Structure formats: structure tokens, C-alpha cells
Amino acid sequence: MKSALYRAAAVPAGRASLPAARPATRVATPRPPRSPALGQPGGVVHLTAECWPFARTGGLGEAVAALARHQGAAGQVVTVLMPLYRAVRDRVPRLQPVGPRFAVELAGWSTQARILEAAPDADEVGESGPARVLFLDLPDAFDRPGLYGEGGTDYPDNPWRFALFCRAALSILPWVAPEARVVHAHDWHTALAPVYLRTDWAADPFHQRLASVLSVHNAGYQGHCAPETLPRLGLPARLYDWRRLEWYGRVNLLKGGMAFADAVVTVSPTHARELCAPDTGFGLHGAFVALEDRLVGITNGIDQRVWDPARDPDIAAPFGVGDLAGKRLCKAALQPTFGLPVSDSIPVVPVCARLAAQKGLDLLLAAEVPASVPVQLVVLGEGEPEYARALTALAAAMPDRVAVQLAFRDRLEHVLLGGADLLLMPSRYEPCGLTQMRAQRYGAIPVAHRVGGLADTIEDGVTGFLFDEYTPDGLVAALRRALDHHREPVAWRRLVRAAMARDFGWEGSVERYQTVYRRACRDRARPSAS
């Protein structure tokens, strides 16, 4: 059963359609400033499709922003490069250019590009702390209503869009990040960066010394396209083999990035092991196994300044490990906010997630929660229409027990976790997960499937409840275990305090990333490195 579910998540996307080539237009390229001596401590450049608060669809943007911010706070020189989406313009109306326009070429096609950043007096300045965020303005590729698509359908030229972004980003590194020693790419969108780095830029002295690290946040999304797409991505036919970019008769961009990267990181140790198994490797388990010690699992953290119930301005009352009185007030405020009857005795159980198959919404519906267990269920999220319809219908049928909010708002997640008794995360797979860590900080005890980062961050029976079998019975049994504890006030307070005392800060993870970077740089410096 589980094998089929994981394979379904890895089905290739539809054939890519790319824009017609047009004559190249030569534009002056900015002259880079003097680079620091090679022996000096270097910096890291994150290449990402998302970065909070500028543009995100899920956990990727938040994880990249938090990692970059904490690396900067630890003294690392950090630059984040992301596309200038239309959504970024809406979010940051005051943008200023960094240098003149320049040309980006891809397979004989050329376009003009710019680098922009938030003006010093823009509201968002400081959101990323000491990390510098730069936006690559490539209107042909990114001046569109959506990040990846519209109306639930991906843009057919997504491989070309992000290939163009990768090439533009690599071309400007000597100029915008002369101190860089590591290029850290994130997910399939930027997985071509390690490929281009070791092919088109292989002879360039600046790029040759750069180590490349690829983070796999969600291996269920791999960037598939047809073999005939390769020339339009500027990739030679020799790269289309099973060791690099070929995957069951398709081009697989994530696989290509893994093959060329100096190190590959996924977002929890348990998920790193899962990716090496046939049933849970999304069809890439052989490629993950082949990485050997180049594959590392590092659990994400959370910003414990933002997720702190003792100082959270969005919740009804502050509370902490030593004084839980405010949590009862938060629950009393939460229930009417979502149209539920105020009751201290019935547990409030939220689901804060994208409405997608990965998040276990089918399991939740099949388990008939809350008809099978006495709880108030609150769903906060947006996503696939079929789940939105089913959950909305459930709320209409059980208005005193179910509430659904389909417009996700960050503030509402604070309100929910502040007042919730439990948190439900029945994910089919969860590379890391952030909500279970936030919930524990707020004394909302997670009930979750024992996979990925959920297994690494929830201690069964101590700070939460885990179930092994991905079945309705498994979910309901774990919920009932949690409710048994909830009926015993002393045992429940002990559970809540243990969960709230957990340290999920980024500091330890940042140091583990530094270890990966140091090793990647050391491997890159060896004479045999190519």
C-alpha cells in the first residue's frame, strides 16, 4: 500500500513547451569588483525559487529564509538569489536596481536581465536579517500571475524558466558575491545550477573553485521533461544517461543536480534513510544510494523568537512552561474565532497544511474525524479543490465540530496553535515538517504518522503520539491514545510541559550545514575535483 502511494507522488509532469528562440541581443555585462583572496573565509549563495516573506507556496520559502538568516547571524556572508515574480513586486513596491542591465544567454537565445533589491526604506528590509536578498528580473520567464502555474496547472515551460534563472544567477556571482565559496541550490527548480557549474563554467577560475550543495526539500517534485527539451536547456546530449539526467525515458532535473553536486542535503536524518529505500525513494532511491556519504540529513529548525507563546502578539494571552493559565484563555478565544462552541472539555485539534495528498487528507476523511472521536476539528490551509470541497461539506454537516478556513494566514496559525490541545499531521510523507515543532512550543501535542522529520522531532508518548500504519485505524488509535492522556490532567500537563521545553532552534542545524560546506569545499579543492 505505501509503495503505491509513494510511486504516485513521483509520476512525471506533462511535456514541457518552450518559447521559440530569438536572435541574441548583446548587452554590456557589469564588471565584477575585486574578489577577496582565496584563503579568506568565504560566503554562501542560496539559489531558490521561494523565500519568505517575498514569495512562497509552502515550507521551502520559510526554510530557506530561516537558514539564511541564522547563517548570517552566525557570521556567515550570505546572499539569497531568487526570481523577481510579479508577486514580489506586489509585496515590495520599492525595489532598486543593483548595477546595469546584463545579458543572459541560453542555447543561442538571449534576453536582458536586471538585479533588484528592496530599497533601504522598504517595509520588508530586515525581514531576512543579515542575509542579503537579491531578485533576478527576467520578465520573459517570471512576469506572470503565478509562481509555478495558474488554476492548478503548471506552466508548461517551467524547466526553461528555472534553467534561465540558474544561468543568470551563476553569471552574476563574481559581481554580486565575490566572496562566495559555496553555491547552495534548493529543490529541482535550481538543480541545474550544479550541472551548469561543472559543464559550461568548468574552465572559469572563479566558478571552478565554488563548491555546490543541493538541498532536496521535497523529492516528490523532481522537474521532469521530455528528452527533446535538453537542447533548449543548453544541455549536451551526452548528459542524457542513467547516471546523470535520464530517468525512465525522461529528463529529471533533480537527479541531474544530485549527480553533479558536491553534497546533497535533505531535511531530516530519517528522511535521508527513507530516500534510499525503494518504497520511499520516489523512484530515485538508486541515485540517493549512489551518493553514499555525500547524502546528509539535517533537520530544519524554527525561529523560536517568532514562535514563542510567552511573547506572541497574535494570541489572546501569553503563557509558558511555568504558567499554562494563558493557554486556556487562548482556547476560549480560538473556538468562537472559528465559529465553534466554547468548551474547555472537548479537545481542539487543528490541521495546518496544504490541502494535498502528501498531507494525508484522504486518511483524515476516511477516518471520519471527528465523527469517530470526540474532538473539534479545525482545518487551515489551501490547495487541491477536491479536498477543499470535501472538507467544506464536512463542516456544513457538522458545524459544531468542524471548521474550515481555506485562506491561509500566518496569524491564524499562531491563533490555532495557541489555543489547540492537539495537532494532527497524518502525512503520507513529511521530509521535515515545521508545524509539529511550532505546535510543541505552544503546548499543542502532535499526533502524526511516523515518517521523515515527524519521527525525528516527536518523541512518542513523551511530547506527542506517532502511528506507524498509514491507515484510518492507525490514525484513530493514535488519536484515542492522545485523548486518554487528555482526560488525566496531571499526565496531560506533564506532556505539555515536556513538549514546550523542546529546543527546535536553527543554531545546531546551522553548524551542521557548516560542516557540510567545509567538506564540500575541501573536496572541491582536491586536484582530482572536476
Short mmCIF file of C-alpha atoms in Angstrom, two decimals:
data_model
loop_
_atom_site.label_atom_id
_atom_site.label_comp_id
_atom_site.label_asym_id
_atom_site.label_seq_id
_atom_site.Cartn_x
_atom_site.Cartn_y
_atom_site.Cartn_z
CA MET A 1 0.00 0.00 0.00
CA LYS A 2 2.68 2.52 0.99
CA SER A 3 4.77 1.69 -2.08
CA ALA A 4 1.92 2.64 -4.42
CA LEU A 5 1.35 5.90 -2.60
CA TYR A 6 4.97 6.96 -2.90
CA ARG A 7 5.17 5.98 -6.55
CA ALA A 8 2.08 8.04 -7.30
CA ALA A 9 3.80 11.13 -5.97
CA ALA A 10 6.69 10.68 -8.40
CA VAL A 11 4.71 10.47 -11.67
CA PRO A 12 6.40 12.73 -14.27
CA ALA A 13 4.78 16.01 -15.20
CA GLY A 14 3.48 16.73 -18.68
CA ARG A 15 5.78 17.52 -21.61
CA ALA A 16 7.40 20.90 -21.43
CA SER A 17 6.76 23.50 -24.09
CA LEU A 18 9.48 26.11 -24.54
CA PRO A 19 9.45 29.55 -26.16
CA ALA A 20 10.79 29.87 -29.67
CA ALA A 21 14.37 31.02 -29.97
CA ARG A 22 15.02 34.60 -30.97
CA PRO A 23 18.23 36.32 -32.06
CA ALA A 24 20.66 37.08 -29.26
CA THR A 25 20.94 40.69 -28.16
CA ARG A 26 24.32 41.68 -26.78
CA VAL A 27 24.11 43.81 -23.66
CA ALA A 28 27.01 45.06 -21.58
CA THR A 29 27.75 42.79 -18.62
CA PRO A 30 28.69 44.52 -15.35
CA ARG A 31 32.35 44.37 -14.37
CA PRO A 32 32.83 42.45 -11.09
CA PRO A 33 34.68 44.09 -8.23
CA ARG A 34 37.94 42.67 -6.94
CA SER A 35 37.44 39.29 -5.30
CA PRO A 36 38.92 38.60 -1.85
CA ALA A 37 41.94 36.39 -1.53
CA LEU A 38 41.13 32.71 -1.91
CA GLY A 39 42.41 31.92 1.55
CA GLN A 40 39.93 34.21 3.30
CA PRO A 41 36.69 32.87 4.81
CA GLY A 42 34.09 32.70 2.10
CA GLY A 43 30.36 33.08 1.81
CA VAL A 44 27.35 31.10 0.67
CA VAL A 45 24.86 31.93 -2.07
CA HIS A 46 21.41 30.36 -1.85
CA LEU A 47 19.63 29.85 -5.19
CA THR A 48 15.93 29.34 -4.53
CA ALA A 49 12.53 29.57 -6.16
CA GLU A 50 10.98 30.83 -2.89
CA CYS A 51 11.97 32.93 0.09
CA TRP A 52 9.71 34.21 2.85
CA PRO A 53 8.23 36.82 3.10
CA PHE A 54 8.62 37.69 -0.59
CA ALA A 55 7.14 34.62 -2.30
CA ARG A 56 6.33 31.13 -1.09
CA THR A 57 3.81 28.34 -1.56
CA GLY A 58 4.90 26.12 1.34
CA GLY A 59 7.74 25.26 3.66
CA LEU A 60 10.56 25.77 1.12
CA GLY A 61 10.45 29.56 1.26
CA GLU A 62 10.35 29.65 5.04
CA ALA A 63 13.16 27.12 5.45
CA VAL A 64 15.48 28.96 3.05
CA ALA A 65 14.80 32.33 4.68
CA ALA A 66 15.36 30.99 8.19
CA LEU A 67 18.54 29.13 7.28
CA ALA A 68 19.98 32.18 5.52
CA ARG A 69 19.04 34.49 8.38
CA HIS A 70 20.60 32.28 11.04
CA GLN A 71 23.72 31.68 8.97
CA GLY A 72 24.13 35.44 8.67
CA ALA A 73 23.61 35.87 12.41
CA ALA A 74 26.37 33.29 12.98
CA GLY A 75 28.82 35.39 10.95
CA GLN A 76 28.48 33.77 7.52
CA VAL A 77 28.38 36.11 4.50
CA VAL A 78 25.05 35.13 2.91
CA THR A 79 23.34 36.13 -0.33
CA VAL A 80 19.94 34.81 -1.44
CA LEU A 81 19.09 34.93 -5.15
CA MET A 82 15.50 34.34 -6.26
CA PRO A 83 13.33 35.24 -9.28
CA LEU A 84 11.50 38.55 -9.40
CA TYR A 85 7.95 37.25 -9.60
CA ARG A 86 5.01 39.56 -10.08
CA ALA A 87 4.06 38.60 -6.53
CA VAL A 88 7.35 40.06 -5.28
CA ARG A 89 6.59 43.37 -6.97
CA ASP A 90 3.22 43.40 -5.22
CA ARG A 91 4.85 42.62 -1.89
CA VAL A 92 7.80 45.01 -2.24
CA PRO A 93 6.71 48.05 -4.25
CA ARG A 94 10.00 49.88 -3.64
CA LEU A 95 12.73 48.00 -5.50
CA GLN A 96 16.01 49.46 -6.63
CA PRO A 97 18.42 48.20 -9.31
CA VAL A 98 21.81 46.78 -8.42
CA GLY A 99 24.04 47.66 -11.35
CA PRO A 100 23.10 47.94 -15.03
CA ARG A 101 21.17 45.52 -17.20
CA PHE A 102 23.06 42.49 -18.49
CA ALA A 103 22.56 39.68 -20.97
CA VAL A 104 21.63 36.10 -20.15
CA GLU A 105 22.13 33.52 -22.86
CA LEU A 106 20.61 30.08 -23.06
CA ALA A 107 21.13 27.81 -26.07
CA GLY A 108 21.62 30.68 -28.50
CA TRP A 109 18.73 32.69 -27.11
CA SER A 110 19.38 35.89 -25.17
CA THR A 111 17.40 38.26 -23.03
CA GLN A 112 18.08 41.29 -20.90
CA ALA A 113 18.04 40.95 -17.13
CA ARG A 114 18.43 43.11 -14.06
CA ILE A 115 19.21 42.59 -10.40
CA LEU A 116 16.96 44.34 -7.92
CA GLU A 117 16.72 44.55 -4.15
CA ALA A 118 14.36 46.16 -1.67
CA ALA A 119 15.02 49.87 -1.17
CA PRO A 120 16.59 50.67 2.22
CA ASP A 121 13.35 52.20 3.50
CA ALA A 122 11.08 49.38 2.27
CA ASP A 123 8.95 47.68 4.93
CA GLU A 124 10.43 44.25 4.21
CA VAL A 125 14.06 45.28 4.75
CA GLY A 126 15.32 43.44 7.80
CA GLU A 127 12.93 40.50 7.41
CA SER A 128 15.87 38.34 6.32
CA GLY A 129 18.20 39.84 8.92
CA PRO A 130 21.88 39.79 7.94
CA ALA A 131 21.25 37.84 4.71
CA ARG A 132 21.09 39.90 1.53
CA VAL A 133 18.17 39.03 -0.77
CA LEU A 134 18.53 39.86 -4.47
CA PHE A 135 15.82 39.44 -7.11
CA LEU A 136 16.66 38.46 -10.69
CA ASP A 137 14.37 40.32 -13.07
CA LEU A 138 13.76 38.01 -16.06
CA PRO A 139 10.37 39.23 -17.38
CA ASP A 140 10.12 36.64 -20.19
CA ALA A 141 10.14 33.90 -17.58
CA PHE A 142 8.72 35.32 -14.35
CA ASP A 143 6.43 38.29 -15.02
CA ARG A 144 3.35 36.06 -14.63
CA PRO A 145 0.43 35.80 -12.19
CA GLY A 146 1.71 32.62 -10.51
CA LEU A 147 4.99 31.26 -9.25
CA TYR A 148 4.71 27.86 -10.93
CA GLY A 149 1.36 27.96 -12.71
CA GLU A 150 -2.23 29.12 -12.71
CA GLY A 151 -5.57 27.48 -11.98
CA GLY A 152 -3.97 24.34 -10.61
CA THR A 153 -1.93 23.77 -13.79
CA ASP A 154 1.85 24.18 -14.02
CA TYR A 155 3.34 26.47 -16.63
CA PRO A 156 4.50 24.11 -19.41
CA ASP A 157 7.83 25.94 -19.76
CA ASN A 158 8.83 25.67 -16.09
CA PRO A 159 12.05 23.76 -16.90
CA TRP A 160 13.14 26.56 -19.25
CA ARG A 161 12.15 29.31 -16.79
CA PHE A 162 14.27 27.94 -13.98
CA ALA A 163 17.14 26.97 -16.30
CA LEU A 164 17.27 30.62 -17.34
CA PHE A 165 17.25 31.68 -13.70
CA CYS A 166 20.14 29.31 -12.88
CA ARG A 167 22.25 30.61 -15.74
CA ALA A 168 21.55 34.23 -14.84
CA ALA A 169 22.41 33.58 -11.19
CA LEU A 170 25.70 31.85 -11.96
CA SER A 171 26.74 34.54 -14.41
CA ILE A 172 26.48 37.35 -11.85
CA LEU A 173 28.15 35.63 -8.88
CA PRO A 174 31.58 37.21 -9.44
CA TRP A 175 29.86 40.58 -9.36
CA VAL A 176 27.28 40.28 -6.55
CA ALA A 177 29.02 37.69 -4.33
CA PRO A 178 32.77 37.77 -4.95
CA GLU A 179 33.37 36.25 -1.52
CA ALA A 180 31.27 33.17 -2.33
CA ARG A 181 32.75 29.71 -1.86
CA VAL A 182 29.51 27.69 -1.79
CA VAL A 183 26.52 27.70 -4.13
CA HIS A 184 23.59 26.18 -2.26
CA ALA A 185 20.75 25.21 -4.62
CA HIS A 186 17.30 24.25 -3.37
CA ASP A 187 14.99 21.62 -4.92
CA TRP A 188 14.53 20.84 -8.60
CA HIS A 189 13.98 24.47 -9.62
CA THR A 190 17.67 25.27 -9.12
CA ALA A 191 19.13 21.77 -9.52
CA LEU A 192 20.60 22.72 -12.89
CA ALA A 193 23.00 25.13 -11.16
CA PRO A 194 25.45 22.33 -10.15
CA VAL A 195 25.14 20.92 -13.69
CA TYR A 196 25.96 24.21 -15.41
CA LEU A 197 28.68 24.92 -12.84
CA ARG A 198 30.58 21.75 -13.81
CA THR A 199 29.93 21.98 -17.56
CA ASP A 200 29.57 25.47 -19.02
CA TRP A 201 31.56 27.17 -16.23
CA ALA A 202 34.02 24.34 -15.63
CA ALA A 203 37.00 26.26 -17.01
CA ASP A 204 36.25 29.59 -15.34
CA PRO A 205 38.61 30.12 -12.36
CA PHE A 206 36.03 31.84 -10.15
CA HIS A 207 33.32 29.23 -10.70
CA GLN A 208 35.69 26.30 -10.69
CA ARG A 209 36.55 26.84 -7.02
CA LEU A 210 32.90 27.06 -5.94
CA ALA A 211 31.53 24.05 -4.07
CA SER A 212 27.94 23.13 -4.83
CA VAL A 213 25.38 21.83 -2.33
CA LEU A 214 21.87 20.74 -3.33
CA SER A 215 19.08 20.61 -0.75
CA VAL A 216 16.24 18.21 -1.50
CA HIS A 217 13.31 19.62 0.46
CA ASN A 218 10.66 17.50 -1.28
CA ALA A 219 11.77 14.67 -3.55
CA GLY A 220 8.18 14.19 -4.72
CA TYR A 221 8.80 17.08 -7.12
CA GLN A 222 11.70 16.39 -9.48
CA GLY A 223 11.38 18.57 -12.60
CA HIS A 224 10.61 16.11 -15.38
CA CYS A 225 10.58 17.00 -19.07
CA ALA A 226 10.94 15.30 -22.43
CA PRO A 227 14.39 14.37 -23.83
CA GLU A 228 13.96 16.79 -26.74
CA THR A 229 13.92 19.61 -24.17
CA LEU A 230 17.66 19.17 -23.50
CA PRO A 231 18.96 21.42 -26.31
CA ARG A 232 16.68 24.28 -25.25
CA LEU A 233 18.08 23.98 -21.72
CA GLY A 234 21.59 24.29 -23.11
CA LEU A 235 22.47 20.74 -22.10
CA PRO A 236 24.50 18.40 -24.33
CA ALA A 237 23.07 15.04 -25.34
CA ARG A 238 25.92 13.24 -23.55
CA LEU A 239 24.36 14.18 -20.19
CA TYR A 240 21.24 12.19 -21.03
CA ASP A 241 22.27 8.88 -19.48
CA TRP A 242 21.14 6.95 -16.43
CA ARG A 243 23.98 8.25 -14.23
CA ARG A 244 23.02 11.89 -14.76
CA LEU A 245 19.82 13.30 -16.21
CA GLU A 246 17.96 10.32 -17.68
CA TRP A 247 15.13 8.78 -15.66
CA TYR A 248 12.83 6.15 -17.24
CA GLY A 249 12.92 7.83 -20.64
CA ARG A 250 12.54 11.35 -19.27
CA VAL A 251 14.84 14.17 -18.26
CA ASN A 252 14.97 14.50 -14.46
CA LEU A 253 16.44 17.82 -13.34
CA LEU A 254 16.67 16.90 -9.66
CA LYS A 255 18.58 13.74 -10.49
CA GLY A 256 21.00 15.73 -12.66
CA GLY A 257 21.67 18.19 -9.86
CA MET A 258 22.35 15.35 -7.44
CA ALA A 259 24.82 13.76 -9.84
CA PHE A 260 26.89 16.94 -10.15
CA ALA A 261 26.61 18.40 -6.62
CA ASP A 262 29.50 18.10 -4.17
CA ALA A 263 26.98 17.35 -1.39
CA VAL A 264 23.26 16.65 -1.19
CA VAL A 265 21.27 17.52 1.92
CA THR A 266 17.76 16.55 2.82
CA VAL A 267 15.84 17.99 5.70
CA SER A 268 15.92 15.23 8.33
CA PRO A 269 18.07 12.16 9.07
CA THR A 270 15.10 9.77 8.93
CA HIS A 271 14.06 11.12 5.53
CA ALA A 272 17.61 10.66 4.23
CA ARG A 273 17.28 6.96 5.06
CA GLU A 274 13.79 6.81 3.54
CA LEU A 275 15.05 8.23 0.25
CA CYS A 276 17.44 5.30 -0.07
CA ALA A 277 14.64 2.71 0.13
CA PRO A 278 12.66 1.51 -2.93
CA ASP A 279 9.24 2.13 -1.37
CA THR A 280 10.01 5.68 -0.19
CA GLY A 281 12.63 7.00 -2.61
CA PHE A 282 10.21 8.44 -5.19
CA GLY A 283 11.82 6.37 -7.94
CA LEU A 284 15.25 7.88 -7.20
CA HIS A 285 16.38 5.54 -4.44
CA GLY A 286 19.24 4.22 -6.59
CA ALA A 287 20.53 7.75 -7.17
CA PHE A 288 20.33 8.52 -3.46
CA VAL A 289 22.13 5.30 -2.54
CA ALA A 290 24.87 6.11 -5.06
CA LEU A 291 25.60 9.37 -3.22
CA GLU A 292 26.92 7.37 -0.26
CA ASP A 293 28.35 9.81 2.30
CA ARG A 294 27.60 12.81 0.08
CA LEU A 295 23.96 12.48 1.27
CA VAL A 296 23.33 14.10 4.66
CA GLY A 297 20.12 14.60 6.64
CA ILE A 298 19.87 17.85 8.64
CA THR A 299 16.62 18.66 10.40
CA ASN A 300 15.21 22.13 9.82
CA GLY A 301 14.62 24.41 12.77
CA ILE A 302 12.09 27.11 13.60
CA ASP A 303 12.55 30.71 14.63
CA GLN A 304 11.90 30.44 18.36
CA ARG A 305 11.65 34.22 18.69
CA VAL A 306 8.66 34.25 16.35
CA TRP A 307 7.15 31.06 17.76
CA ASP A 308 7.18 31.93 21.45
CA PRO A 309 3.85 31.82 23.32
CA ALA A 310 5.27 34.00 26.09
CA ARG A 311 5.75 36.92 23.66
CA ASP A 312 3.38 36.21 20.77
CA PRO A 313 1.24 39.30 19.98
CA ASP A 314 -1.22 37.28 17.89
CA ILE A 315 -2.58 35.07 20.68
CA ALA A 316 -5.17 36.03 23.30
CA ALA A 317 -2.88 35.63 26.32
CA PRO A 318 0.78 34.79 26.91
CA PHE A 319 1.78 31.53 28.57
CA GLY A 320 4.85 29.43 29.20
CA VAL A 321 6.12 26.18 30.65
CA GLY A 322 5.85 27.51 34.18
CA ASP A 323 2.40 29.10 33.79
CA LEU A 324 -0.15 27.48 31.48
CA ALA A 325 -3.13 29.62 32.55
CA GLY A 326 -2.94 31.71 29.37
CA LYS A 327 -3.38 28.66 27.15
CA ARG A 328 -6.91 28.12 28.48
CA LEU A 329 -7.73 31.73 27.58
CA CYS A 330 -6.27 31.20 24.12
CA LYS A 331 -8.53 28.19 23.61
CA ALA A 332 -11.60 30.13 24.74
CA ALA A 333 -10.73 32.84 22.20
CA LEU A 334 -9.94 30.36 19.43
CA GLN A 335 -13.25 28.50 19.40
CA PRO A 336 -15.53 31.46 18.58
CA THR A 337 -12.96 32.77 16.09
CA PHE A 338 -13.69 29.67 14.02
CA GLY A 339 -17.40 29.52 14.83
CA LEU A 340 -17.14 26.62 17.28
CA PRO A 341 -18.91 26.35 20.66
CA VAL A 342 -16.73 27.35 23.62
CA SER A 343 -15.91 24.27 25.68
CA ASP A 344 -12.88 23.55 27.79
CA SER A 345 -13.53 19.81 27.93
CA ILE A 346 -13.62 18.96 24.22
CA PRO A 347 -10.15 18.96 22.62
CA VAL A 348 -9.49 21.32 19.71
CA VAL A 349 -7.48 19.53 17.01
CA PRO A 350 -6.22 21.60 14.06
CA VAL A 351 -4.77 20.58 10.74
CA CYS A 352 -2.50 23.36 9.39
CA ALA A 353 -1.30 22.21 5.98
CA ARG A 354 -1.53 22.46 2.24
CA LEU A 355 -4.60 20.60 1.05
CA ALA A 356 -2.68 17.96 -0.86
CA ALA A 357 -2.42 14.19 -0.98
CA GLN A 358 1.00 14.33 0.69
CA LYS A 359 -0.56 15.77 3.86
CA GLY A 360 -2.81 12.76 4.44
CA LEU A 361 -6.14 14.47 3.81
CA ASP A 362 -7.53 11.26 2.32
CA LEU A 363 -6.66 9.43 5.55
CA LEU A 364 -8.30 12.13 7.65
CA LEU A 365 -11.52 11.89 5.65
CA ALA A 366 -11.51 8.08 5.61
CA ALA A 367 -11.02 8.01 9.41
CA GLU A 368 -14.20 10.11 9.75
CA VAL A 369 -12.66 12.54 12.20
CA PRO A 370 -14.39 13.94 14.23
CA ALA A 371 -17.35 11.54 14.00
CA SER A 372 -15.13 8.70 15.27
CA VAL A 373 -13.53 10.66 18.14
CA PRO A 374 -14.89 13.48 20.35
CA VAL A 375 -12.90 16.49 19.12
CA GLN A 376 -13.39 19.82 17.43
CA LEU A 377 -11.53 19.70 14.11
CA VAL A 378 -10.20 22.93 12.59
CA VAL A 379 -8.61 22.87 9.12
CA LEU A 380 -6.44 25.78 7.99
CA GLY A 381 -4.96 25.57 4.52
CA GLU A 382 -5.46 25.92 0.80
CA GLY A 383 -4.70 23.64 -2.11
CA GLU A 384 -6.39 20.96 -4.20
CA PRO A 385 -10.09 21.64 -4.95
CA GLU A 386 -11.22 18.08 -4.23
CA TYR A 387 -10.06 18.30 -0.61
CA ALA A 388 -11.44 21.80 -0.20
CA ARG A 389 -14.87 20.59 -1.34
CA ALA A 390 -14.84 17.50 0.88
CA LEU A 391 -13.77 19.41 3.98
CA THR A 392 -16.22 22.24 3.36
CA ALA A 393 -19.02 19.68 3.05
CA LEU A 394 -17.92 18.06 6.32
CA ALA A 395 -18.00 21.45 8.08
CA ALA A 396 -21.51 22.09 6.73
CA ALA A 397 -22.69 18.71 8.01
CA MET A 398 -21.07 19.11 11.46
CA PRO A 399 -20.88 22.86 12.18
CA ASP A 400 -20.40 22.38 15.93
CA ARG A 401 -17.49 20.02 15.43
CA VAL A 402 -15.71 21.10 12.22
CA ALA A 403 -14.44 24.46 10.98
CA VAL A 404 -12.57 25.06 7.72
CA GLN A 405 -10.60 28.16 6.73
CA LEU A 406 -9.34 27.88 3.15
CA ALA A 407 -7.44 31.18 3.08
CA PHE A 408 -4.18 30.52 4.91
CA ARG A 409 -2.90 33.39 7.05
CA ASP A 410 0.25 33.28 9.19
CA ARG A 411 -1.55 34.99 12.07
CA LEU A 412 -4.27 32.34 12.13
CA GLU A 413 -1.69 29.61 12.55
CA HIS A 414 -0.45 31.36 15.70
CA VAL A 415 -4.02 31.66 16.97
CA LEU A 416 -4.73 27.99 16.24
CA LEU A 417 -1.62 26.60 17.89
CA GLY A 418 -2.00 28.92 20.87
CA GLY A 419 -5.45 27.55 21.66
CA ALA A 420 -5.21 23.98 20.35
CA ASP A 421 -4.95 20.91 22.54
CA LEU A 422 -3.58 18.66 19.81
CA LEU A 423 -2.24 18.93 16.26
CA LEU A 424 -2.98 16.39 13.55
CA MET A 425 -0.29 15.58 10.94
CA PRO A 426 -1.26 12.32 9.17
CA SER A 427 1.18 12.97 6.30
CA ARG A 428 1.90 10.20 3.80
CA TYR A 429 5.46 11.51 3.82
CA GLU A 430 6.99 14.53 5.51
CA PRO A 431 10.65 15.30 4.72
CA CYS A 432 10.87 17.55 7.77
CA GLY A 433 7.75 19.47 8.70
CA LEU A 434 7.68 22.68 10.70
CA THR A 435 4.19 22.76 12.16
CA GLN A 436 4.84 19.89 14.59
CA MET A 437 7.76 21.83 16.06
CA ARG A 438 5.76 25.04 16.39
CA ALA A 439 2.89 23.11 17.95
CA GLN A 440 5.08 21.61 20.65
CA ARG A 441 6.40 25.07 21.52
CA TYR A 442 2.75 26.11 22.05
CA GLY A 443 1.75 23.05 24.05
CA ALA A 444 -0.35 21.61 21.20
CA ILE A 445 0.52 17.91 21.24
CA PRO A 446 1.12 16.45 17.76
CA VAL A 447 -0.49 13.24 16.56
CA ALA A 448 1.45 12.21 13.48
CA HIS A 449 2.49 9.47 11.07
CA ARG A 450 5.94 8.16 11.98
CA VAL A 451 7.77 9.34 8.85
CA GLY A 452 10.62 11.71 8.00
CA GLY A 453 11.09 14.71 10.23
CA LEU A 454 7.98 13.84 12.24
CA ALA A 455 9.78 10.77 13.58
CA ASP A 456 12.87 12.89 14.32
CA THR A 457 11.10 15.70 16.20
CA ILE A 458 8.26 13.97 18.10
CA GLU A 459 9.01 11.62 20.99
CA ASP A 460 6.17 9.12 21.11
CA GLY A 461 4.32 9.19 24.42
CA VAL A 462 6.55 12.00 25.74
CA THR A 463 5.94 15.02 23.51
CA GLY A 464 3.39 13.58 21.08
CA PHE A 465 1.85 10.44 19.60
CA LEU A 466 3.00 8.60 16.48
CA PHE A 467 1.36 5.88 14.40
CA ASP A 468 3.11 3.50 12.00
CA GLU A 469 0.49 2.10 9.65
CA TYR A 470 -0.90 4.59 7.16
CA THR A 471 -4.50 3.50 7.71
CA PRO A 472 -7.63 5.09 9.21
CA ASP A 473 -7.41 2.65 12.12
CA GLY A 474 -3.81 3.67 12.80
CA LEU A 475 -4.73 7.35 12.87
CA VAL A 476 -7.78 6.84 15.10
CA ALA A 477 -5.82 4.64 17.52
CA ALA A 478 -3.17 7.33 17.96
CA LEU A 479 -5.84 9.99 18.48
CA ARG A 480 -7.51 7.86 21.13
CA ARG A 481 -4.18 7.41 22.94
CA ALA A 482 -3.83 11.18 22.98
CA LEU A 483 -7.38 11.64 24.29
CA ASP A 484 -6.76 9.12 27.07
CA HIS A 485 -3.91 11.35 28.27
CA HIS A 486 -6.03 14.47 27.86
CA ARG A 487 -8.58 13.10 30.34
CA GLU A 488 -5.87 12.85 33.01
CA PRO A 489 -4.93 16.46 33.98
CA VAL A 490 -1.65 15.63 35.71
CA ALA A 491 -0.40 13.40 32.90
CA TRP A 492 -1.53 15.95 30.32
CA ARG A 493 0.29 18.87 31.95
CA ARG A 494 3.44 16.75 32.12
CA LEU A 495 3.14 16.02 28.37
CA VAL A 496 2.50 19.68 27.51
CA ARG A 497 5.45 20.94 29.56
CA ALA A 498 7.79 18.34 28.04
CA ALA A 499 6.76 19.41 24.55
CA MET A 500 7.12 23.13 25.30
CA ALA A 501 10.61 22.60 26.70
CA ARG A 502 11.96 21.18 23.41
CA ASP A 503 14.64 23.22 21.64
CA PHE A 504 13.94 23.46 17.91
CA GLY A 505 16.19 26.42 17.17
CA TRP A 506 18.27 26.70 13.99
CA GLU A 507 21.61 27.07 15.73
CA GLY A 508 22.53 23.38 15.77
CA SER A 509 21.36 22.90 12.18
CA VAL A 510 23.43 25.88 11.00
CA GLU A 511 26.58 24.32 12.47
CA ARG A 512 25.81 21.01 10.73
CA TYR A 513 25.42 22.88 7.42
CA GLN A 514 28.82 24.50 8.04
CA THR A 515 30.32 21.03 8.41
CA VAL A 516 28.80 20.03 5.06
CA TYR A 517 30.11 23.22 3.44
CA ARG A 518 33.62 22.71 4.80
CA ARG A 519 33.75 19.18 3.50
CA ALA A 520 32.35 20.18 0.08
CA CYS A 521 34.93 22.97 -0.20
CA ARG A 522 37.70 20.58 0.82
CA ASP A 523 36.59 18.05 -1.81
CA ARG A 524 36.38 20.79 -4.42
CA ALA A 525 39.93 21.93 -3.65
CA ARG A 526 41.42 18.49 -4.30
CA PRO A 527 43.40 18.28 -7.56
CA SER A 528 41.15 15.45 -8.83
CA ALA A 529 37.97 17.59 -8.49
CA SER A 530 36.46 18.29 -11.90
#
